[in-house]
Coordinates of C-alpha atoms in Angstrom, one line a residue:
X26 CA 9.6 -18.9 4.1
X27 CA 6.2 -17.7 5.0
X28 CA 6.6 -16.8 8.6
X29 CA 5.3 -13.2 8.7
X30 CA 2.0 -14.4 10.0
X31 CA 3.7 -16.4 12.8
X32 CA 6.0 -13.6 13.9
X33 CA 4.1 -12.5 17.0
X34 CA 3.6 -16.1 18.2
X35 CA 7.3 -16.8 18.1
X36 CA 8.2 -13.5 19.7
X37 CA 5.7 -14.0 22.5
X38 CA 6.7 -17.7 22.9
X39 CA 10.4 -17.0 23.2
X40 CA 9.9 -14.4 25.9
X41 CA 7.3 -16.5 27.9
X42 CA 9.4 -19.6 27.6
X43 CA 12.6 -17.8 28.9
X44 CA 10.6 -16.3 31.8
X45 CA 9.1 -19.7 32.7
X46 CA 12.4 -21.4 32.5
X47 CA 13.8 -18.8 34.9
X48 CA 10.9 -19.4 37.3
X49 CA 11.6 -23.1 37.4
X50 CA 15.3 -22.5 38.1
X51 CA 14.3 -20.2 40.9
X52 CA 11.9 -22.8 42.2
X53 CA 14.7 -25.3 42.2
X54 CA 17.0 -23.1 44.1
X55 CA 14.3 -22.3 46.8
X56 CA 13.4 -26.0 47.3
X57 CA 16.6 -27.7 46.3
X58 CA 16.7 -30.1 49.4
X59 CA 13.2 -31.3 48.8
X60 CA 13.8 -31.7 45.1
X61 CA 17.0 -33.7 45.4
X62 CA 15.3 -35.9 48.0
X63 CA 13.0 -37.3 45.4
X64 CA 14.8 -39.1 42.6
X65 CA 12.5 -38.1 39.8
X66 CA 12.2 -34.4 40.7
X67 CA 15.5 -33.1 39.3
X68 CA 14.9 -34.9 36.0
X69 CA 11.3 -33.6 35.9
X70 CA 12.6 -30.0 36.3
X71 CA 15.3 -30.7 33.8
X72 CA 12.7 -31.9 31.3
X73 CA 10.7 -28.7 31.7
X74 CA 13.8 -26.5 31.3
X75 CA 14.9 -28.5 28.2
X76 CA 11.4 -28.2 26.6
X77 CA 11.3 -24.4 27.4
X78 CA 14.7 -24.0 25.9
X79 CA 13.4 -25.9 22.8
X80 CA 10.7 -23.2 22.5
X81 CA 13.3 -20.4 22.8
X82 CA 15.6 -22.0 20.2
X83 CA 12.8 -22.8 17.7
X84 CA 11.2 -19.3 18.2
X85 CA 14.5 -17.5 17.6
X86 CA 15.2 -19.8 14.6
X87 CA 11.8 -18.9 13.1
X88 CA 12.7 -15.2 13.5
X89 CA 15.9 -15.4 11.6
X90 CA 15.4 -13.5 8.3
X91 CA 15.7 -15.4 5.1
X92 CA 16.3 -18.7 6.7
X93 CA 15.3 -21.7 4.6
X94 CA 12.3 -23.6 5.9
X95 CA 14.1 -26.9 5.9
X96 CA 16.8 -25.4 8.1
X97 CA 14.2 -24.3 10.7
X98 CA 12.8 -27.8 10.5
X99 CA 16.3 -29.3 11.1
X100 CA 16.9 -27.0 14.0
X101 CA 13.5 -27.9 15.5
X102 CA 14.1 -31.6 14.9
X103 CA 17.6 -31.7 16.5
X104 CA 16.6 -29.7 19.6
X105 CA 13.4 -31.7 19.9
X106 CA 15.4 -34.9 20.0
X107 CA 17.5 -33.5 22.8
X108 CA 14.4 -32.5 24.8
X109 CA 13.0 -36.0 24.1
X110 CA 16.2 -37.5 25.6
X111 CA 15.6 -35.4 28.8
X112 CA 12.0 -36.6 28.8
X113 CA 13.1 -40.3 28.4
X114 CA 15.5 -39.9 31.3
X115 CA 12.8 -38.3 33.5
X116 CA 10.4 -41.2 32.6
X117 CA 13.0 -43.8 33.6
X118 CA 13.7 -42.0 36.9
X119 CA 9.9 -41.7 37.6
X120 CA 9.4 -45.4 37.1
X121 CA 12.4 -46.2 39.4
X122 CA 11.1 -43.8 42.0
X123 CA 7.7 -45.5 41.8
X124 CA 9.2 -48.9 42.3
X125 CA 11.2 -47.8 45.3
X126 CA 8.1 -46.2 46.8
X127 CA 6.2 -49.4 46.2
X128 CA 8.9 -51.5 47.8
X129 CA 8.8 -49.2 50.8
X130 CA 5.0 -49.7 51.0
X131 CA 4.1 -46.3 49.7
X132 CA 2.1 -47.0 46.6
X133 CA 1.4 -44.1 44.2
X134 CA -1.6 -44.3 41.9
X135 CA -0.6 -45.7 38.5
X136 CA -2.6 -43.0 36.8
X137 CA -0.3 -40.3 38.3
X138 CA 2.8 -42.1 37.2
X139 CA 1.5 -42.6 33.7
X140 CA 0.3 -39.0 33.5
X141 CA 3.6 -37.5 34.6
X142 CA 5.6 -39.8 32.3
X143 CA 3.3 -39.2 29.3
X144 CA 3.2 -35.4 29.5
X145 CA 7.0 -35.0 29.4
X146 CA 7.2 -37.1 26.2
X147 CA 3.9 -36.0 24.5
X148 CA 4.7 -32.3 24.7
X149 CA 7.8 -32.8 22.6
X150 CA 6.3 -35.0 19.9
X151 CA 4.6 -32.1 18.0
X152 CA 8.0 -30.5 17.6
X153 CA 9.4 -33.7 16.0
X154 CA 6.5 -33.9 13.7
X155 CA 6.6 -30.3 12.7
X156 CA 10.4 -30.4 12.2
X157 CA 10.1 -33.4 9.9
X158 CA 7.4 -31.7 7.9
X159 CA 9.5 -28.7 7.4
X160 CA 12.7 -30.7 6.6
X161 CA 11.0 -32.8 3.9
X162 CA 9.4 -29.7 2.3
X163 CA 5.9 -30.2 3.4
X164 CA 3.4 -27.4 3.7
X165 CA 5.0 -24.8 6.0
X166 CA 1.7 -23.9 7.7
X167 CA 1.1 -27.5 8.7
X168 CA 4.6 -27.9 10.1
X169 CA 4.3 -24.6 12.0
X170 CA 0.9 -25.6 13.3
X171 CA 2.4 -28.8 14.8
X172 CA 5.2 -26.7 16.4
X173 CA 2.5 -24.3 17.8
X174 CA 0.7 -27.2 19.4
X175 CA 4.0 -28.3 21.0
X176 CA 4.5 -24.8 22.3
X177 CA 1.1 -24.9 24.0
X178 CA 1.7 -28.4 25.5
X179 CA 5.1 -27.4 26.8
X180 CA 3.6 -24.3 28.5
X181 CA 0.9 -26.4 30.1
X182 CA 3.5 -29.0 31.3
X183 CA 6.0 -26.3 32.5
X184 CA 3.3 -24.5 34.6
X185 CA 2.3 -27.8 36.2
X186 CA 5.9 -28.6 37.0
X187 CA 6.6 -25.1 38.3
X188 CA 3.6 -25.5 40.7
X189 CA 4.9 -28.9 41.8
X190 CA 8.4 -27.6 42.4
X191 CA 7.2 -24.5 44.2
X192 CA 4.2 -25.7 46.2
X193 CA 3.3 -29.4 46.0
X194 CA 6.8 -30.6 46.9
X195 CA 6.4 -28.9 50.3
X196 CA 3.2 -30.8 51.2

């Protein structure tokens, strides 16, 4: 496997993802009453944590010496599907929350609902694509590039969710 060039990315990603997951867990403990009061918030936080754990697992898998590329792809694919299940659950809860708000006369902009639902799913898709490419024996650099794109998307989504869980939820 040709991962030497990717070593620093995976080391940095594992550390940053673990730290950000910890921040989200702390944010949840600080604002737990407010988070639980909104049906979609615990699932949204869970989605971020699952996606960050995905980064940690994939990064550690990539750092295992002499691991076959297809095995890294399989690990990536399996954990990406788990993270995708969390994202699907969060999307369902977000839609249910929006329906209940609308029934109570509190309409939320459709664009916000779509953006929140889309981000949680879209951030995991590059891991699925990268995992499949590695499993089927495609070009390693292409599969890893997809995974790197997923890492960036997860960090963006997790920072947004951390902000919402720490600050926006109190407004």
